[in-house]
PDB file of C-alpha atoms in Angstrom:
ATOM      1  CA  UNK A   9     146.082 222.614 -38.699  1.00 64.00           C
ATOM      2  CA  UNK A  10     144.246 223.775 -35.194  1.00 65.00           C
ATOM      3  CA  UNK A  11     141.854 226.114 -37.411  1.00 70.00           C
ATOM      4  CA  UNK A  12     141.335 222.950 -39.594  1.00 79.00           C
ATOM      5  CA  UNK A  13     140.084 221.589 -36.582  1.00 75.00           C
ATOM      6  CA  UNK A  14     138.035 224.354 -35.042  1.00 74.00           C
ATOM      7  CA  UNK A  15     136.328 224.125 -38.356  1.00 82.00           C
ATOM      8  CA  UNK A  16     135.718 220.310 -37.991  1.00 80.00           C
ATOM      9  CA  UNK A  17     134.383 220.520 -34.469  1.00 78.00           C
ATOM     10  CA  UNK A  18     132.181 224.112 -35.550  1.00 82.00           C
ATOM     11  CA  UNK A  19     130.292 221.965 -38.040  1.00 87.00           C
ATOM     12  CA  UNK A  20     130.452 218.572 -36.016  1.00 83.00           C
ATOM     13  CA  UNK A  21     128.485 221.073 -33.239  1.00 85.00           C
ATOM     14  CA  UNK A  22     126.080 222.055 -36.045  1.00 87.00           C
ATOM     15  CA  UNK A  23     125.454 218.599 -37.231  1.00 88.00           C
ATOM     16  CA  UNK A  24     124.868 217.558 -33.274  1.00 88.00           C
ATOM     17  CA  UNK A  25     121.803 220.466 -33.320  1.00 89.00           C
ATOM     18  CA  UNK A  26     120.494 218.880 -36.782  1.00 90.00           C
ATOM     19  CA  UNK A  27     120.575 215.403 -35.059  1.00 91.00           C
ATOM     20  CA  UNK A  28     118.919 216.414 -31.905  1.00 92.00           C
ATOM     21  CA  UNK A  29     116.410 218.288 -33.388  1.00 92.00           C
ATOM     22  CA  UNK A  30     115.387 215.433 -35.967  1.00 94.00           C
ATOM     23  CA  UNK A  31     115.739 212.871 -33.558  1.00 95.00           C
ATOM     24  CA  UNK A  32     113.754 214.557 -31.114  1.00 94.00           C
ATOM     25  CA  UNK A  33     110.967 215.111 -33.790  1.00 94.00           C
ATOM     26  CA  UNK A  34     111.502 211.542 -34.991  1.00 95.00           C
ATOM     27  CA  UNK A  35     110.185 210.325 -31.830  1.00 96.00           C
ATOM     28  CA  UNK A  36     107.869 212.729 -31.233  1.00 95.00           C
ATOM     29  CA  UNK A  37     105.372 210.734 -33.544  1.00 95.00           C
ATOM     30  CA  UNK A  38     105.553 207.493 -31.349  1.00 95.00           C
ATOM     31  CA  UNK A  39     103.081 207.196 -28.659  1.00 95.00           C
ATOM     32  CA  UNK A  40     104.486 205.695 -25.524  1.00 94.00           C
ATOM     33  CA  UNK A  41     102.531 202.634 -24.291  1.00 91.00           C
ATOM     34  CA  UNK A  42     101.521 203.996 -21.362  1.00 91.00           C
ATOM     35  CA  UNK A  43     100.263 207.028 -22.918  1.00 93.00           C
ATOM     36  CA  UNK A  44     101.927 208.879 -20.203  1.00 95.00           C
ATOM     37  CA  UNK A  45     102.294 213.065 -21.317  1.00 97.00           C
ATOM     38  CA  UNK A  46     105.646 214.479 -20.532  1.00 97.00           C
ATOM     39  CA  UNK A  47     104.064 216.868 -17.798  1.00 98.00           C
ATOM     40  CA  UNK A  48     102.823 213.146 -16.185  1.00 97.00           C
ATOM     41  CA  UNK A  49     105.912 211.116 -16.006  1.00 97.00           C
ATOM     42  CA  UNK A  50     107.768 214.258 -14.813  1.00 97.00           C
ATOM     43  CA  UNK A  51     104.976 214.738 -11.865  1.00 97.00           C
ATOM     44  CA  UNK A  52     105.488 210.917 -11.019  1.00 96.00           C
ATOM     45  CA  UNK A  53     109.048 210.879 -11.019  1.00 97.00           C
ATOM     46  CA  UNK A  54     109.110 213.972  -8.653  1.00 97.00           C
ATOM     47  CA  UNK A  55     106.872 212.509  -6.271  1.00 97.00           C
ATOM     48  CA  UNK A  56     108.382 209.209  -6.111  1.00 94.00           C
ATOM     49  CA  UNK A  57     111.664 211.118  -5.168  1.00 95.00           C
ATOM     50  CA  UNK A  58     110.713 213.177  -2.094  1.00 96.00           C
ATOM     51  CA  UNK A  59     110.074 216.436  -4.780  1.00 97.00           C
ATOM     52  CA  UNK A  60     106.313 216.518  -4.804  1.00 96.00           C
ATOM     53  CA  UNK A  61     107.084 220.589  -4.071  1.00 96.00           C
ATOM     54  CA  UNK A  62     108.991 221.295  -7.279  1.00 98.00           C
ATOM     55  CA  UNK A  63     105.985 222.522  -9.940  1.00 98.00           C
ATOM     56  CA  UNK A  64     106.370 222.059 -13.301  1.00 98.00           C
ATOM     57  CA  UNK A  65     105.390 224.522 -15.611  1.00 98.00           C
ATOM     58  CA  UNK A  66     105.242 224.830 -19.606  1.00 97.00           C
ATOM     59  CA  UNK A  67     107.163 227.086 -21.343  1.00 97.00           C
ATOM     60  CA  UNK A  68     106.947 228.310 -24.943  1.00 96.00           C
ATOM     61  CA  UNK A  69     109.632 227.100 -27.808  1.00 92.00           C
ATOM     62  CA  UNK A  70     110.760 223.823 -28.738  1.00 87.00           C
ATOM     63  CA  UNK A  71     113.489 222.109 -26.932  1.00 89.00           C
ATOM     64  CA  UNK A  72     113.648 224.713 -24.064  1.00 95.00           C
ATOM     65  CA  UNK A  73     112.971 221.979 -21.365  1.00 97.00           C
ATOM     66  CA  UNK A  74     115.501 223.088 -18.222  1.00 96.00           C
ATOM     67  CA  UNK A  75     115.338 222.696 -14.613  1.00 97.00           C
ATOM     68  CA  UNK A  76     115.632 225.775 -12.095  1.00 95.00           C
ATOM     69  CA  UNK A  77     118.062 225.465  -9.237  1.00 93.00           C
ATOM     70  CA  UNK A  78     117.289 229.200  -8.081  1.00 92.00           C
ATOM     71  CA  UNK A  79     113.108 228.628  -8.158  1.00 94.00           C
ATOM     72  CA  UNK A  80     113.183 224.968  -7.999  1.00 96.00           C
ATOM     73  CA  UNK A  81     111.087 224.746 -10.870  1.00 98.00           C
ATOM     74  CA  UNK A  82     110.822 222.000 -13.884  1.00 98.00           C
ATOM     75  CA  UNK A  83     110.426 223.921 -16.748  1.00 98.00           C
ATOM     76  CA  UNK A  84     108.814 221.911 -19.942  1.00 98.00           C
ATOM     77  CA  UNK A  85     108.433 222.958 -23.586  1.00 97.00           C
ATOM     78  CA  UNK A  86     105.274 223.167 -24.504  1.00 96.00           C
ATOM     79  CA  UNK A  87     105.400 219.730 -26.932  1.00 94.00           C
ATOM     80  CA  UNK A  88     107.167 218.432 -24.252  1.00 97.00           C
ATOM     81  CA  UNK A  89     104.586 218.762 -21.418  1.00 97.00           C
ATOM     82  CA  UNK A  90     101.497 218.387 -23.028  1.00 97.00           C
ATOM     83  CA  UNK A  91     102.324 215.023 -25.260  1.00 96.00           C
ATOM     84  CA  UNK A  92     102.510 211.325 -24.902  1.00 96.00           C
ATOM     85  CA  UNK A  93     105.413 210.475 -26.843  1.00 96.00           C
ATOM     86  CA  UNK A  94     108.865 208.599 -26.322  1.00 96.00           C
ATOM     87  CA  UNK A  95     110.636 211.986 -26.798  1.00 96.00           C
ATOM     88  CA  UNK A  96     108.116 213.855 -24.575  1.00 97.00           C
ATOM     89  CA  UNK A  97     109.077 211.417 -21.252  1.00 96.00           C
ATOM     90  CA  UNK A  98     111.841 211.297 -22.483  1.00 97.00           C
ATOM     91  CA  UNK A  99     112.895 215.022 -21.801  1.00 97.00           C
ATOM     92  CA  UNK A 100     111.099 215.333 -19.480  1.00 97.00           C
ATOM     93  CA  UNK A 101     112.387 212.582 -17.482  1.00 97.00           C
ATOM     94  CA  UNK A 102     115.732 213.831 -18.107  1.00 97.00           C
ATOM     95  CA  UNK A 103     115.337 217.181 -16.813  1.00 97.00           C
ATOM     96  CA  UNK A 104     113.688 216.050 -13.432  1.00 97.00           C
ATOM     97  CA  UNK A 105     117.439 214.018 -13.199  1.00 97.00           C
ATOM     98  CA  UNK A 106     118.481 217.741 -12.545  1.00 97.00           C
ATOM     99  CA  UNK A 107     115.653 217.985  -9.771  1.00 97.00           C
ATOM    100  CA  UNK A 108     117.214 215.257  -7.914  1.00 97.00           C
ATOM    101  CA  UNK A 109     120.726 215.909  -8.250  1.00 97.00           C
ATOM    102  CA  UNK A 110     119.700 219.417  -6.523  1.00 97.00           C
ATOM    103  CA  UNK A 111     117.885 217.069  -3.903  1.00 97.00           C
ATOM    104  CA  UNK A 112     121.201 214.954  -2.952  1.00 97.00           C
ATOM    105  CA  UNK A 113     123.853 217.522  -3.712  1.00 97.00           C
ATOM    106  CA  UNK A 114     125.786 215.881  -6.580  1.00 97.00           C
ATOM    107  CA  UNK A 115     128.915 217.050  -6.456  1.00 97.00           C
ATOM    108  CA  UNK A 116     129.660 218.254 -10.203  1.00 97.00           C
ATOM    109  CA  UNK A 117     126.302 220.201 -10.463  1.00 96.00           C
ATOM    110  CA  UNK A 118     127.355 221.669  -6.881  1.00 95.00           C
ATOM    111  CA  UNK A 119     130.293 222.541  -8.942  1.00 96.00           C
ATOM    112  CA  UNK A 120     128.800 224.298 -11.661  1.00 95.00           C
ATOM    113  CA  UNK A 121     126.418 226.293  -9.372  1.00 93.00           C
ATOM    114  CA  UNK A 122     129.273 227.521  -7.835  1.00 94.00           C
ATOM    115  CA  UNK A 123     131.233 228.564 -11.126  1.00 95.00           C
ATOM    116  CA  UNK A 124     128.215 230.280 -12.525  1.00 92.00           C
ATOM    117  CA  UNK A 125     128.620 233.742 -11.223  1.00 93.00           C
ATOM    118  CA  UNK A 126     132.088 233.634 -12.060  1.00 93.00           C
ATOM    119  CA  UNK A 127     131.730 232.232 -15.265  1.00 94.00           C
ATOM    120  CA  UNK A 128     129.058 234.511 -16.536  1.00 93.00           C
ATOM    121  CA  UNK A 129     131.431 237.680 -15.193  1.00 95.00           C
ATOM    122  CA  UNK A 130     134.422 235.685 -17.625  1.00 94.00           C
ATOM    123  CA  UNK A 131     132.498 234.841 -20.425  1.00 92.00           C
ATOM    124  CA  UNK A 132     130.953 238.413 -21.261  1.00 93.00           C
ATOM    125  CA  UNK A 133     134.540 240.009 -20.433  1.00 95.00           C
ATOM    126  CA  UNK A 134     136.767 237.536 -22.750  1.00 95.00           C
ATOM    127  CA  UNK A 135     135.892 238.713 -26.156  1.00 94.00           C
ATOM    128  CA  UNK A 136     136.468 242.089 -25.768  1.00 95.00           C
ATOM    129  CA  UNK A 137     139.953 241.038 -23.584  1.00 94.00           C
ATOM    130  CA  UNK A 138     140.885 239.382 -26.838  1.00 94.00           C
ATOM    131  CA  UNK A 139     139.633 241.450 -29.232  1.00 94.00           C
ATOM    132  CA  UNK A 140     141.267 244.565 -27.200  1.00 93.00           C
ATOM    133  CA  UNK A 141     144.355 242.202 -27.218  1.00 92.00           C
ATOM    134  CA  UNK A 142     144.601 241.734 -30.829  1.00 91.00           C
ATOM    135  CA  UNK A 143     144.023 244.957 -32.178  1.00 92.00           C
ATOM    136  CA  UNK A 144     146.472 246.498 -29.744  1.00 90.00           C
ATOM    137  CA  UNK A 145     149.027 243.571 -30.059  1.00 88.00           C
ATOM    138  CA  UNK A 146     149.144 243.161 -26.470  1.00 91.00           C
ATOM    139  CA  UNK A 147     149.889 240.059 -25.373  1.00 91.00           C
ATOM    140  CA  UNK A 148     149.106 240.928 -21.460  1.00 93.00           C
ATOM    141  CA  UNK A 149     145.228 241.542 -23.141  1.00 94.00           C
ATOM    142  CA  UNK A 150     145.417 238.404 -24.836  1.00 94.00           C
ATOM    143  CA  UNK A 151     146.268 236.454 -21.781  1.00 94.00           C
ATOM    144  CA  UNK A 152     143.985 237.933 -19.421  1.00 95.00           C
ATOM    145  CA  UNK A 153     141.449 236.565 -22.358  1.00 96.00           C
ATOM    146  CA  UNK A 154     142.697 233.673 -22.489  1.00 96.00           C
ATOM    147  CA  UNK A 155     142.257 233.113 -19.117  1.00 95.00           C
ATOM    148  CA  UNK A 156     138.619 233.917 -18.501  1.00 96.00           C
ATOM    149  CA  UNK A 157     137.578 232.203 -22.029  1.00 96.00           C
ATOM    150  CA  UNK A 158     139.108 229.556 -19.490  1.00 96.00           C
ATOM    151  CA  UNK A 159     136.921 229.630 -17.263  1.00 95.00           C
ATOM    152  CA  UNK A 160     133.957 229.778 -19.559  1.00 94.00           C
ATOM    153  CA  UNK A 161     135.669 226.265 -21.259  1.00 96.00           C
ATOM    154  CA  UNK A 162     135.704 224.571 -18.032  1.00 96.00           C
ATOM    155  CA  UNK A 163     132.134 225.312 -17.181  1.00 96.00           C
ATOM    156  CA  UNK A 164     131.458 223.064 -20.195  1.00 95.00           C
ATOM    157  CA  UNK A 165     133.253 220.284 -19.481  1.00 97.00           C
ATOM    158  CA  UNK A 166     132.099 220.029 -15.634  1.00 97.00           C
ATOM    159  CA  UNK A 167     128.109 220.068 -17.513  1.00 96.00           C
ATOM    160  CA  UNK A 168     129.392 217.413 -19.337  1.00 97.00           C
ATOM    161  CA  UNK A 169     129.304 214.348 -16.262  1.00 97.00           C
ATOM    162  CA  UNK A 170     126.186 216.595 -15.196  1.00 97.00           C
ATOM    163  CA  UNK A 171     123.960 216.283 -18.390  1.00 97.00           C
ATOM    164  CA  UNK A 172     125.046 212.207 -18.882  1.00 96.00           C
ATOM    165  CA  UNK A 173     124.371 211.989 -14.787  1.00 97.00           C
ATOM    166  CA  UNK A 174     120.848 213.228 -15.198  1.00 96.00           C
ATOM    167  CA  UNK A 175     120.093 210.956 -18.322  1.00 95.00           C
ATOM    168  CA  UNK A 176     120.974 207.652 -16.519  1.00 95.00           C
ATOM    169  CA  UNK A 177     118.782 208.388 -13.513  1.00 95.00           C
ATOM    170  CA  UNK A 178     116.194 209.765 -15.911  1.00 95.00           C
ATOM    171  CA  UNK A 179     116.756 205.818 -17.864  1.00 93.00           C
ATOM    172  CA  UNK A 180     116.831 204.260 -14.610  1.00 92.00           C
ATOM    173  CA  UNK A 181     113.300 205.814 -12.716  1.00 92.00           C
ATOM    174  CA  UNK A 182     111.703 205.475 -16.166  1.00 93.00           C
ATOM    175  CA  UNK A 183     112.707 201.564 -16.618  1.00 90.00           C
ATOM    176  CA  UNK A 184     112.199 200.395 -12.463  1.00 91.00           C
ATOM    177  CA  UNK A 185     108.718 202.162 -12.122  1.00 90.00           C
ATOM    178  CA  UNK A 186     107.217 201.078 -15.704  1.00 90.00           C
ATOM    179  CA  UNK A 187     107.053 204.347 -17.617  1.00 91.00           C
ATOM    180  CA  UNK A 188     108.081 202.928 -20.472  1.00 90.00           C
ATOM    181  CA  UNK A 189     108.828 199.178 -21.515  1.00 86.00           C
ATOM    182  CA  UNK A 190     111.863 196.936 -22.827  1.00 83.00           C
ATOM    183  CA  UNK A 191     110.836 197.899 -26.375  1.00 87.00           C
ATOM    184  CA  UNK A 192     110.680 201.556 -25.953  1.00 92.00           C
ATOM    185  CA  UNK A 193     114.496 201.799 -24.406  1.00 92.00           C
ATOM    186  CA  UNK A 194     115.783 202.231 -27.712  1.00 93.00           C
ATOM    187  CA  UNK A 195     113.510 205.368 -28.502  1.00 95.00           C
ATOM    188  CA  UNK A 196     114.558 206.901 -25.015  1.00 95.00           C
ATOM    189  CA  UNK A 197     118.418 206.202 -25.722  1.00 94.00           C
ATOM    190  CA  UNK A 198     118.732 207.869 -28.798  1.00 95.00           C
ATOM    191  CA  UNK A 199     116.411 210.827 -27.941  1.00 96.00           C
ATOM    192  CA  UNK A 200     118.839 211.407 -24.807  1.00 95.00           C
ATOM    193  CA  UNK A 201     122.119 210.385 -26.585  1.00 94.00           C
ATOM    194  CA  UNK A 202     121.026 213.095 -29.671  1.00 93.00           C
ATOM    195  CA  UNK A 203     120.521 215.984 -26.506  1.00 92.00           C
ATOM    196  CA  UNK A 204     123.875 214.753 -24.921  1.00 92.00           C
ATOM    197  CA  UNK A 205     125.799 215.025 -28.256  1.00 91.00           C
ATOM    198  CA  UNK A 206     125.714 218.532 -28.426  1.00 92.00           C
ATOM    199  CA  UNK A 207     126.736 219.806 -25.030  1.00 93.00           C
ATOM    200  CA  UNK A 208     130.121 217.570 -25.962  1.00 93.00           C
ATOM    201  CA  UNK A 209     130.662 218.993 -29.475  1.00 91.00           C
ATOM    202  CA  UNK A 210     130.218 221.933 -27.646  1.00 90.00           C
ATOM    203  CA  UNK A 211     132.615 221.431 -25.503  1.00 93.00           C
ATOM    204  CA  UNK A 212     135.010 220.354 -27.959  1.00 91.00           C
ATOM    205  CA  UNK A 213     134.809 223.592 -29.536  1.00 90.00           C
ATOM    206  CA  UNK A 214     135.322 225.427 -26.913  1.00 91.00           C
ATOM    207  CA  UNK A 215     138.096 223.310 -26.094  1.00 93.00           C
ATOM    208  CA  UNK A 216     139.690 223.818 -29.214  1.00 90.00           C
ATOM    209  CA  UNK A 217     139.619 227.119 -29.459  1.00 91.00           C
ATOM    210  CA  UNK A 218     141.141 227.536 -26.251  1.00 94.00           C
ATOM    211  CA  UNK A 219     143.889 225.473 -27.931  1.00 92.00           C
ATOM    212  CA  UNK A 220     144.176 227.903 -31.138  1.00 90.00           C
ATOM    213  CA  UNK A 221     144.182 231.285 -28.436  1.00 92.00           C
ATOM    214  CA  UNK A 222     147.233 229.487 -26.585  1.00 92.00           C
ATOM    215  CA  UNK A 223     149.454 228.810 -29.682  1.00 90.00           C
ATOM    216  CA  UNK A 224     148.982 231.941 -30.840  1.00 87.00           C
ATOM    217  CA  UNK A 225     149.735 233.663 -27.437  1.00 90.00           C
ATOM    218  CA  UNK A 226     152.623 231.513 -27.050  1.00 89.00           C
ATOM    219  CA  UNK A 227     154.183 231.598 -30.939  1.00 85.00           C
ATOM    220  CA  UNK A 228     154.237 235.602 -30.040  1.00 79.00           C
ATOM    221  CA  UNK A 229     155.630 235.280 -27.003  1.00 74.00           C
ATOM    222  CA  UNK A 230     158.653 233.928 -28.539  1.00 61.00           C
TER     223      UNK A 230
END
C-alpha cells in the first residue's frame, strides 16, 4: 500500500510540473494592463520596500526566477524579465516576496537558511547510507539514512509556509500599488497557485518516502 502511494504522489509531482509549466505559458500570452515587464514591477516593488540596493538581473532558462540570500540578488528568467504579461509580474513579484522576507527576518526562511548547510551535507550522504544499508542488510546504515533523508524532508516542508508567504505579499504589493487590476487577480492566482503546487507534491513525496524507509526499517527490526 505505501509504494501504491509513493507512486500516486511521484506522478501527482509530475502532473504539478505539467500544470505549472502550462499555466505559466497560458498566461504568458496576456498582456497586463499596465504593460508593466516583469524586470519593472520587480524594480518598483523593491523600491517601494526599502530594497532599491538589491539588482535584478536576467538569467537564461525558463522558470529559473529565484532570489539570492547570499548576493542579495533577484534573479529573473529571461521571459520573465523582459515581458509584460500576467505571468511575467507575476513571478516576478513573487520572487521579490523572498527579497523582503530577507529584509524583516521572517522566521521560517531564517529557518531554512540555517538548515541549508546541514541539509545539503544530509541530502548528498543519504542515498549512499541507504543504499550501503541495503545491500549490506544493515539496519544501523539504514537508520543513519533514514535520518539524514530526514533532514532533507524537513527542509521541504519549512519552504512550504516560505513559498505561500512570499506569494501573498507578492498578491498584496501588486493589488495596493496598482500593478495589476481586479480583473487580472485571477491570472496572478493561478500562475502562483500552479508554482506553489509543486513544492507541496514535492513535499509529499518526500514525505512519503520517508514513511516507506521507516516501515521497512522497523518490519526488520522485529
Amino acid at each position: 500500500m505505501m509504494y501504491l502511494l509513493v507512486i500516486v504522489a511521484f506522478l501527482f509531482s509530475l502532473w504539478a510540473q505539467f500544470r505549472v509549466k502550462g499555466t505559466f505559458n497560458k498566461w504568458a500570452q496576456v498582456a497586463n494592463q499596465n504593460g508593466m515587464t516583469g524586470y519593472e514591477a520587480a524594480r518598483r516593488m523593491l523600491d517601494s520596500n526599502g530594497l532599491g540596493d538589491v539588482p535584478i538581473e536576467p538569467v537564461p532558462g525558463a522558470l529559473t526566477d529565484h532570489y539570492d540570500p547570499i548576493h542579495r540578488v533577484v534573479r529573473l528568467s529571461e521571459p520573465v524579465y523582459y515581458e509584460r504579461s500576467i505571468s511575467a509580474v507575476s513571478v516576478a513579484c513573487h520572487e521579490v516576496g523572498h527579497a523582503i522576507q530577507h529584509k524583516v527576518h521572517y522566521p521560517m526562511l531564517v529557518l531554512r537558511h540555517r538548515m541549508f548547510p546541514i541539509v545539503n551535507f544530509a541530502s548528498g550522504v543519504a542515498p549512499f547510507m541507504l543504499l550501503a544499508g541495503f545491500l549490506f542488510s544493515s539496519l544501523n546504515l539504514i537508520g543513519l539514512g533514514i535520518i539524514f533523508f530526514s533532514a532533507a524532508v524537513a527542509f521541504q516542508l519549512v519552504t512550504l509556509p516560505v513559498e505561500f508567504n512570499a506569494s501573498n505579499r507578492a498578491r498584496q504589493v501588486m493589488v495596493e500599488q496598482g500593478f495589476i487590476r481586479n480583473d487580472e487577480e485571477r491570472g496572478v492566482a493561478k500562475v502562483l497557485n500552479a508554482a506553489a503546487l509543486t513544492y507541496v507534491a514535492a513535499a509529499l513525496v518526500s514525505v512519503l518516502e520517508l514513511l516507506r524507509l521507516i516501515m521497512v526499517y522497523t518490519s526488520n527490526r522485529d
